[in-house]
Amino acid sequence: MSRNPRPHLSLLRVAACTGALALALTACGSGSGAGSSKSGSGGVKVGLITKTDTNPFFVKMKEGAERSAKENGAQLLTAAGKFDGDNAGQVTAIENMVASGVKGILITPSDSKAIVPALAKARAKGVLVIALDTPTEPQSAVDALFATDNLKAGELIGEYAKAAMKGKKAKIATLDLAPGVSVGVQRHDGFLKGFGVGAKDPSVVCSQDTAGDQTKGQTAMENCLQKEPGINVVYTINEPAALGAYTALKAKGREKDVLIVSVDGGCTGTKAVKDGKIAATSQQYPLKMAAEGVKAVVSYAKDGKKASGYTDTGVTLITDKAQSGVDAKDTAYGLDNCWG
């Protein structure tokens, strides 16, 4: 959820498909930027709806769904909003997929609250609905949630940063996502918990929102340095924000004496850990989220038993500078399992 919003052309494709229902999902094909596409033939129909279809995180998620659909003899239909936040596009995709006869829908909701009525209609028709990566509000609006434990992801980098500081007095900047977004709140709170400080601890000297964007991350870091030049620890909501912070610190000649920690585990971010720009990151696994989701829908089609509750799809601390008492894998492992 913390992924960068990236505009694309999918709305036009979604619009072209709207109203044609099942035939639309077939006719739209799988071209670049498609609002909907289909792979495989026959078997259980499974729908995958992501926030966008260009963000590397969702590209990897789609790859996992396609692979799992092939392995399980399922037919995969996919769709995406034209931008991160395109609730209307996702609602249209849900309606089209239900009309086409999907047995289950996997969705990364762009708007965790606004999507709920459309999901309720799908569930009322017997469709299994599983949220991937981002929970709905309330979480009970879906049958199940397959996602990273974002609190734990933050906690891991908090513990790492605390250990890496080796008792040195910390001046912390937090570069966050946006107010009220659950994933961002959980990662932020997890970092503070792992570092062992409260939200109002005086060691937290600056907090800025970045929307998970690299340019905004740079601006946020510049603002924090102006407020408190002695910052020596930076928490970031994701790796683009971390790289923005690194650019701002480098401009001040501070890139080597400020500890940056982050979350995501994208390939670019993991390479930044290897290059020493980011000290550590918590890696998550979108491919696994989608693969497990497809399997759950196929299982539901076979025995009628619906997946339920929350499934943790795992998170791993990635660093080449391991700290005593903090479990981690190196960047060789991270690059073998990164996304993007």
CSV table of C-alpha atoms in Angstrom, one decimal:
chain,number,residue,atom,x,y,z
A,1,MET,CA,0.0,0.0,0.0
A,2,SER,CA,2.7,2.1,0.4
A,3,ARG,CA,3.6,1.9,-3.2
A,4,ASN,CA,4.0,4.9,-5.5
A,5,PRO,CA,0.9,5.9,-7.4
A,6,ARG,CA,1.6,5.8,-11.1
A,7,PRO,CA,-0.8,7.1,-13.7
A,8,HIS,CA,-1.6,4.9,-16.7
A,9,LEU,CA,-4.2,4.4,-19.4
A,10,SER,CA,-6.3,1.7,-17.8
A,11,LEU,CA,-9.4,3.8,-17.3
A,12,LEU,CA,-9.9,4.1,-21.0
A,13,ARG,CA,-9.8,0.3,-21.2
A,14,VAL,CA,-12.1,-0.1,-18.2
A,15,ALA,CA,-14.5,2.3,-19.8
A,16,ALA,CA,-14.4,0.4,-23.0
A,17,CYS,CA,-15.1,-2.8,-21.2
A,18,THR,CA,-17.9,-1.4,-19.0
A,19,GLY,CA,-21.3,-2.7,-19.9
A,20,ALA,CA,-20.1,-5.6,-22.0
A,21,LEU,CA,-19.8,-7.7,-18.8
A,22,ALA,CA,-18.4,-11.1,-19.3
A,23,LEU,CA,-17.5,-10.6,-23.0
A,24,ALA,CA,-15.7,-7.5,-22.0
A,25,LEU,CA,-13.2,-9.3,-19.9
A,26,THR,CA,-12.3,-11.6,-22.7
A,27,ALA,CA,-12.4,-9.0,-25.5
A,28,CYS,CA,-10.1,-6.5,-23.6
A,29,GLY,CA,-7.2,-8.8,-23.8
A,30,SER,CA,-4.0,-8.4,-21.8
A,31,GLY,CA,-2.3,-5.5,-23.4
A,32,SER,CA,-0.3,-2.9,-21.6
A,33,GLY,CA,-2.3,-0.7,-19.3
A,34,ALA,CA,-5.4,-2.8,-19.8
A,35,GLY,CA,-8.3,-2.2,-17.4
A,36,SER,CA,-9.0,-5.9,-17.5
A,37,SER,CA,-7.5,-9.0,-19.0
A,38,LYS,CA,-7.8,-12.8,-18.9
A,39,SER,CA,-5.3,-15.6,-18.9
A,40,GLY,CA,-5.8,-19.3,-19.0
A,41,SER,CA,-8.9,-21.1,-20.2
A,42,GLY,CA,-11.5,-23.2,-18.5
A,43,GLY,CA,-11.5,-24.1,-14.8
A,44,VAL,CA,-12.5,-22.0,-11.9
A,45,LYS,CA,-12.7,-18.2,-12.7
A,46,VAL,CA,-10.6,-16.1,-10.3
A,47,GLY,CA,-10.6,-12.3,-10.4
A,48,LEU,CA,-7.6,-10.1,-9.4
A,49,ILE,CA,-8.1,-6.4,-9.0
A,50,THR,CA,-5.1,-4.2,-8.1
A,51,LYS,CA,-4.8,-0.5,-7.4
A,52,THR,CA,-2.8,0.0,-10.6
A,53,ASP,CA,-1.3,-2.3,-13.1
A,54,THR,CA,2.0,-0.4,-13.5
A,55,ASN,CA,3.4,-0.3,-10.0
A,56,PRO,CA,6.1,-3.0,-9.7
A,57,PHE,CA,4.5,-4.3,-6.5
A,58,PHE,CA,1.2,-5.0,-8.3
A,59,VAL,CA,3.0,-6.3,-11.4
A,60,LYS,CA,4.7,-8.9,-9.1
A,61,MET,CA,1.3,-9.7,-7.5
A,62,LYS,CA,-0.2,-10.3,-10.9
A,63,GLU,CA,2.7,-12.6,-11.8
A,64,GLY,CA,2.1,-14.6,-8.7
A,65,ALA,CA,-1.6,-14.9,-9.5
A,66,GLU,CA,-1.0,-16.0,-13.1
A,67,ARG,CA,1.5,-18.6,-12.0
A,68,SER,CA,-0.8,-20.0,-9.4
A,69,ALA,CA,-3.8,-20.0,-11.7
A,70,LYS,CA,-1.8,-22.0,-14.2
A,71,GLU,CA,-0.6,-24.5,-11.6
A,72,ASN,CA,-4.2,-24.9,-10.2
A,73,GLY,CA,-6.0,-25.1,-13.6
A,74,ALA,CA,-7.9,-21.8,-12.9
A,75,GLN,CA,-8.9,-19.0,-15.3
A,76,LEU,CA,-7.6,-15.6,-14.2
A,77,LEU,CA,-9.3,-12.3,-14.9
A,78,THR,CA,-7.4,-9.2,-14.0
A,79,ALA,CA,-8.3,-5.5,-13.7
A,80,ALA,CA,-6.8,-2.4,-12.2
A,81,GLY,CA,-7.7,1.2,-11.4
A,82,LYS,CA,-6.1,3.9,-13.5
A,83,PHE,CA,-4.4,5.4,-10.4
A,84,ASP,CA,-3.9,4.6,-6.7
A,85,GLY,CA,-7.3,5.7,-5.3
A,86,ASP,CA,-9.5,4.9,-8.3
A,87,ASN,CA,-12.4,3.4,-6.4
A,88,ALA,CA,-14.9,3.8,-9.3
A,89,GLY,CA,-12.7,1.8,-11.6
A,90,GLN,CA,-12.4,-1.0,-9.0
A,91,VAL,CA,-16.2,-1.0,-8.4
A,92,THR,CA,-16.7,-1.4,-12.2
A,93,ALA,CA,-14.2,-4.3,-12.3
A,94,ILE,CA,-16.0,-6.1,-9.4
A,95,GLU,CA,-19.3,-5.8,-11.2
A,96,ASN,CA,-17.9,-7.1,-14.4
A,97,MET,CA,-16.1,-10.0,-12.8
A,98,VAL,CA,-19.2,-11.0,-10.8
A,99,ALA,CA,-21.3,-10.9,-14.0
A,100,SER,CA,-18.6,-13.1,-15.7
A,101,GLY,CA,-19.1,-15.8,-13.1
A,102,VAL,CA,-15.9,-15.6,-11.0
A,103,LYS,CA,-15.9,-17.8,-7.9
A,104,GLY,CA,-13.7,-15.4,-6.0
A,105,ILE,CA,-12.2,-12.0,-6.2
A,106,LEU,CA,-8.7,-10.9,-4.9
A,107,ILE,CA,-8.5,-7.2,-4.4
A,108,THR,CA,-6.1,-4.5,-3.2
A,109,PRO,CA,-8.6,-1.8,-2.3
A,110,SER,CA,-7.8,1.7,-3.4
A,111,ASP,CA,-10.3,3.1,-0.9
A,112,SER,CA,-10.6,0.8,2.1
A,113,LYS,CA,-14.0,2.2,3.0
A,114,ALA,CA,-15.7,3.2,-0.2
A,115,ILE,CA,-15.2,-0.2,-1.8
A,116,VAL,CA,-17.2,-2.0,0.9
A,117,PRO,CA,-20.7,-1.7,-0.6
A,118,ALA,CA,-19.5,-3.2,-3.9
A,119,LEU,CA,-17.8,-6.1,-2.1
A,120,ALA,CA,-20.9,-6.7,-0.1
A,121,LYS,CA,-22.9,-7.1,-3.3
A,122,ALA,CA,-20.3,-9.6,-4.6
A,123,ARG,CA,-20.3,-11.6,-1.4
A,124,ALA,CA,-24.1,-11.7,-1.5
A,125,LYS,CA,-23.9,-13.5,-4.8
A,126,GLY,CA,-21.7,-16.2,-3.2
A,127,VAL,CA,-18.4,-14.8,-4.4
A,128,LEU,CA,-15.4,-15.3,-2.1
A,129,VAL,CA,-13.7,-12.0,-1.5
A,130,ILE,CA,-10.1,-11.8,-0.3
A,131,ALA,CA,-8.2,-8.5,0.3
A,132,LEU,CA,-4.5,-8.6,-0.6
A,133,ASP,CA,-1.9,-6.3,1.1
A,134,THR,CA,-4.4,-3.6,2.2
A,135,PRO,CA,-7.2,-4.4,4.7
A,136,THR,CA,-10.7,-3.0,4.1
A,137,GLU,CA,-12.4,-0.9,6.8
A,138,PRO,CA,-13.9,-2.8,8.5
A,139,GLN,CA,-11.7,-5.8,7.9
A,140,SER,CA,-14.8,-8.0,8.1
A,141,ALA,CA,-16.0,-6.5,4.8
A,142,VAL,CA,-14.1,-9.3,3.1
A,143,ASP,CA,-13.9,-13.1,3.9
A,144,ALA,CA,-10.2,-13.1,4.4
A,145,LEU,CA,-7.1,-10.9,4.3
A,146,PHE,CA,-3.7,-12.1,3.0
A,147,ALA,CA,-1.1,-9.4,3.8
A,148,THR,CA,2.1,-8.4,5.4
A,149,ASP,CA,2.0,-7.8,9.2
A,150,ASN,CA,2.9,-4.1,8.8
A,151,LEU,CA,3.2,-3.6,12.5
A,152,LYS,CA,5.9,-6.3,12.6
A,153,ALA,CA,7.5,-4.8,9.5
A,154,GLY,CA,8.0,-1.5,11.3
A,155,GLU,CA,9.0,-3.2,14.5
A,156,LEU,CA,11.8,-5.1,12.8
A,157,ILE,CA,13.5,-1.9,11.4
A,158,GLY,CA,12.9,-0.2,14.8
A,159,GLU,CA,14.7,-3.0,16.6
A,160,TYR,CA,17.5,-2.8,14.0
A,161,ALA,CA,17.9,0.9,14.3
A,162,LYS,CA,18.0,0.8,18.1
A,163,ALA,CA,20.7,-1.9,18.0
A,164,ALA,CA,22.7,0.0,15.3
A,165,MET,CA,22.7,3.2,17.3
A,166,LYS,CA,24.6,1.2,20.1
A,167,GLY,CA,23.3,3.5,22.9
A,168,LYS,CA,24.0,6.8,21.0
A,169,LYS,CA,21.4,9.5,21.6
A,170,ALA,CA,18.9,9.4,18.7
A,171,LYS,CA,17.3,12.3,16.9
A,172,ILE,CA,14.7,10.6,14.8
A,173,ALA,CA,12.8,11.8,11.7
A,174,THR,CA,9.8,9.8,10.5
A,175,LEU,CA,8.8,10.1,6.9
A,176,ASP,CA,5.3,8.7,6.9
A,177,LEU,CA,2.6,8.0,4.3
A,178,ALA,CA,-0.6,10.1,5.0
A,179,PRO,CA,-2.9,10.7,7.9
A,180,GLY,CA,-5.2,7.8,8.8
A,181,VAL,CA,-4.0,5.2,6.3
A,182,SER,CA,-3.8,2.0,8.2
A,183,VAL,CA,-0.7,0.6,6.6
A,184,GLY,CA,1.3,3.7,7.2
A,185,VAL,CA,0.0,4.0,10.8
A,186,GLN,CA,0.9,0.4,11.5
A,187,ARG,CA,4.5,0.7,10.1
A,188,HIS,CA,5.1,4.0,11.9
A,189,ASP,CA,3.8,2.6,15.2
A,190,GLY,CA,5.8,-0.6,14.7
A,191,PHE,CA,9.0,1.3,14.2
A,192,LEU,CA,8.5,3.3,17.4
A,193,LYS,CA,7.7,0.1,19.3
A,194,GLY,CA,10.8,-1.6,18.0
A,195,PHE,CA,12.9,1.4,18.8
A,196,GLY,CA,11.4,1.5,22.3
A,197,VAL,CA,10.0,5.0,22.3
A,198,GLY,CA,6.5,6.4,22.5
A,199,ALA,CA,4.8,8.7,19.9
A,200,LYS,CA,5.6,11.8,21.9
A,201,ASP,CA,9.1,10.8,22.9
A,202,PRO,CA,11.4,13.8,22.5
A,203,SER,CA,13.8,11.8,20.4
A,204,VAL,CA,11.3,12.0,17.6
A,205,VAL,CA,12.2,15.5,16.4
A,206,CYS,CA,10.4,15.6,13.0
A,207,SER,CA,7.5,13.8,11.3
A,208,GLN,CA,6.4,14.5,7.7
A,209,ASP,CA,4.0,12.8,5.2
A,210,THR,CA,5.4,11.7,1.8
A,211,ALA,CA,2.6,9.7,0.1
A,212,GLY,CA,5.3,7.1,-0.4
A,213,ASP,CA,6.8,9.3,-3.2
A,214,GLN,CA,10.5,9.8,-3.7
A,215,THR,CA,10.3,13.5,-4.6
A,216,LYS,CA,8.1,14.2,-1.6
A,217,GLY,CA,10.4,12.1,0.5
A,218,GLN,CA,13.3,14.4,-0.5
A,219,THR,CA,11.3,17.5,0.3
A,220,ALA,CA,10.2,16.1,3.7
A,221,MET,CA,13.8,15.3,4.6
A,222,GLU,CA,14.9,18.8,3.6
A,223,ASN,CA,12.2,20.2,5.8
A,224,CYS,CA,13.3,18.0,8.7
A,225,LEU,CA,16.9,18.9,8.4
A,226,GLN,CA,16.0,22.6,8.4
A,227,LYS,CA,14.0,22.0,11.6
A,228,GLU,CA,16.7,19.8,13.3
A,229,PRO,CA,20.1,19.5,11.5
A,230,GLY,CA,21.3,16.9,14.0
A,231,ILE,CA,18.9,14.2,12.9
A,232,ASN,CA,20.8,10.8,12.9
A,233,VAL,CA,18.0,8.2,12.4
A,234,VAL,CA,15.4,8.3,9.6
A,235,TYR,CA,12.4,5.9,9.4
A,236,THR,CA,10.6,5.9,6.0
A,237,ILE,CA,7.3,4.4,5.0
A,238,ASN,CA,8.8,2.8,1.9
A,239,GLU,CA,12.0,2.7,-0.2
A,240,PRO,CA,11.1,5.5,-2.6
A,241,ALA,CA,10.7,7.8,0.4
A,242,ALA,CA,14.0,6.5,1.7
A,243,LEU,CA,15.8,7.3,-1.5
A,244,GLY,CA,14.4,10.7,-1.5
A,245,ALA,CA,15.7,11.2,2.1
A,246,TYR,CA,19.1,9.9,1.0
A,247,THR,CA,19.2,12.5,-1.8
A,248,ALA,CA,18.5,15.3,0.6
A,249,LEU,CA,21.0,14.0,3.1
A,250,LYS,CA,23.7,13.7,0.4
A,251,ALA,CA,23.1,17.3,-0.6
A,252,LYS,CA,24.1,18.2,2.9
A,253,GLY,CA,27.0,15.8,3.1
A,254,ARG,CA,25.2,13.8,5.7
A,255,GLU,CA,24.5,10.5,3.8
A,256,LYS,CA,27.2,8.5,5.6
A,257,ASP,CA,26.3,9.5,9.2
A,258,VAL,CA,22.5,9.2,9.2
A,259,LEU,CA,20.9,5.7,9.6
A,260,ILE,CA,18.0,5.2,7.1
A,261,VAL,CA,15.6,2.3,7.6
A,262,SER,CA,12.6,1.4,5.5
A,263,VAL,CA,9.9,-1.1,4.4
A,264,ASP,CA,9.0,-2.9,1.2
A,265,GLY,CA,11.7,-5.1,-0.2
A,266,GLY,CA,11.4,-3.9,-3.8
A,267,CYS,CA,14.4,-4.7,-6.1
A,268,THR,CA,15.5,-1.1,-6.4
A,269,GLY,CA,15.2,-0.6,-2.6
A,270,THR,CA,17.1,-3.8,-1.9
A,271,LYS,CA,19.9,-2.7,-4.2
A,272,ALA,CA,19.9,0.5,-2.3
A,273,VAL,CA,20.5,-1.5,0.9
A,274,LYS,CA,23.4,-3.3,-0.9
A,275,ASP,CA,24.8,0.0,-2.0
A,276,GLY,CA,24.7,1.3,1.6
A,277,LYS,CA,22.1,4.1,0.9
A,278,ILE,CA,19.6,2.3,3.2
A,279,ALA,CA,20.8,0.5,6.2
A,280,ALA,CA,18.0,-2.1,6.4
A,281,THR,CA,14.5,-2.7,5.0
A,282,SER,CA,11.6,-5.0,5.9
A,283,GLN,CA,10.8,-7.1,2.8
A,284,GLN,CA,7.3,-8.2,2.0
A,285,TYR,CA,6.0,-10.7,-0.6
A,286,PRO,CA,3.3,-9.7,-3.0
A,287,LEU,CA,3.7,-12.8,-5.2
A,288,LYS,CA,2.9,-15.0,-2.3
A,289,MET,CA,-0.2,-13.0,-1.4
A,290,ALA,CA,-1.7,-13.5,-4.8
A,291,ALA,CA,-0.6,-17.1,-5.2
A,292,GLU,CA,-2.2,-18.1,-1.9
A,293,GLY,CA,-5.3,-16.1,-2.8
A,294,VAL,CA,-5.8,-18.0,-6.1
A,295,LYS,CA,-5.3,-21.3,-4.3
A,296,ALA,CA,-8.0,-20.3,-1.7
A,297,VAL,CA,-10.5,-19.5,-4.4
A,298,VAL,CA,-9.9,-22.8,-6.2
A,299,SER,CA,-10.2,-24.7,-2.9
A,300,TYR,CA,-13.5,-22.9,-2.2
A,301,ALA,CA,-14.8,-23.9,-5.6
A,302,LYS,CA,-13.9,-27.6,-4.9
A,303,ASP,CA,-15.2,-28.0,-1.3
A,304,GLY,CA,-17.3,-24.8,-0.6
A,305,LYS,CA,-15.1,-23.9,2.4
A,306,LYS,CA,-14.3,-20.2,2.5
A,307,ALA,CA,-10.9,-18.8,3.6
A,308,SER,CA,-11.3,-16.6,6.6
A,309,GLY,CA,-9.5,-14.3,9.0
A,310,TYR,CA,-6.0,-12.9,8.5
A,311,THR,CA,-3.1,-14.8,6.9
A,312,ASP,CA,0.4,-13.3,7.4
A,313,THR,CA,2.3,-13.6,4.2
A,314,GLY,CA,5.6,-12.9,5.9
A,315,VAL,CA,8.2,-10.2,6.3
A,316,THR,CA,12.0,-10.4,6.5
A,317,LEU,CA,14.6,-7.9,7.6
A,318,ILE,CA,17.2,-7.3,4.9
A,319,THR,CA,20.6,-5.8,5.6
A,320,ASP,CA,24.3,-6.4,5.0
A,321,LYS,CA,25.2,-4.9,8.4
A,322,ALA,CA,23.5,-7.4,10.8
A,323,GLN,CA,23.2,-6.3,14.4
A,324,SER,CA,23.5,-8.7,17.4
A,325,GLY,CA,20.2,-10.0,18.6
A,326,VAL,CA,18.2,-8.9,15.5
A,327,ASP,CA,17.4,-11.7,13.0
A,328,ALA,CA,18.1,-10.7,9.4
A,329,LYS,CA,18.9,-11.9,5.9
A,330,ASP,CA,21.6,-10.4,3.6
A,331,THR,CA,20.9,-8.6,0.3
A,332,ALA,CA,21.8,-11.7,-1.7
A,333,TYR,CA,18.7,-13.3,-0.2
A,334,GLY,CA,16.8,-10.0,-0.6
A,335,LEU,CA,17.6,-9.7,-4.3
A,336,ASP,CA,16.5,-13.3,-4.9
A,337,ASN,CA,13.1,-12.6,-3.3
A,338,CYS,CA,12.6,-8.9,-4.2
A,339,TRP,CA,9.8,-7.6,-6.4
A,340,GLY,CA,9.9,-5.0,-9.2
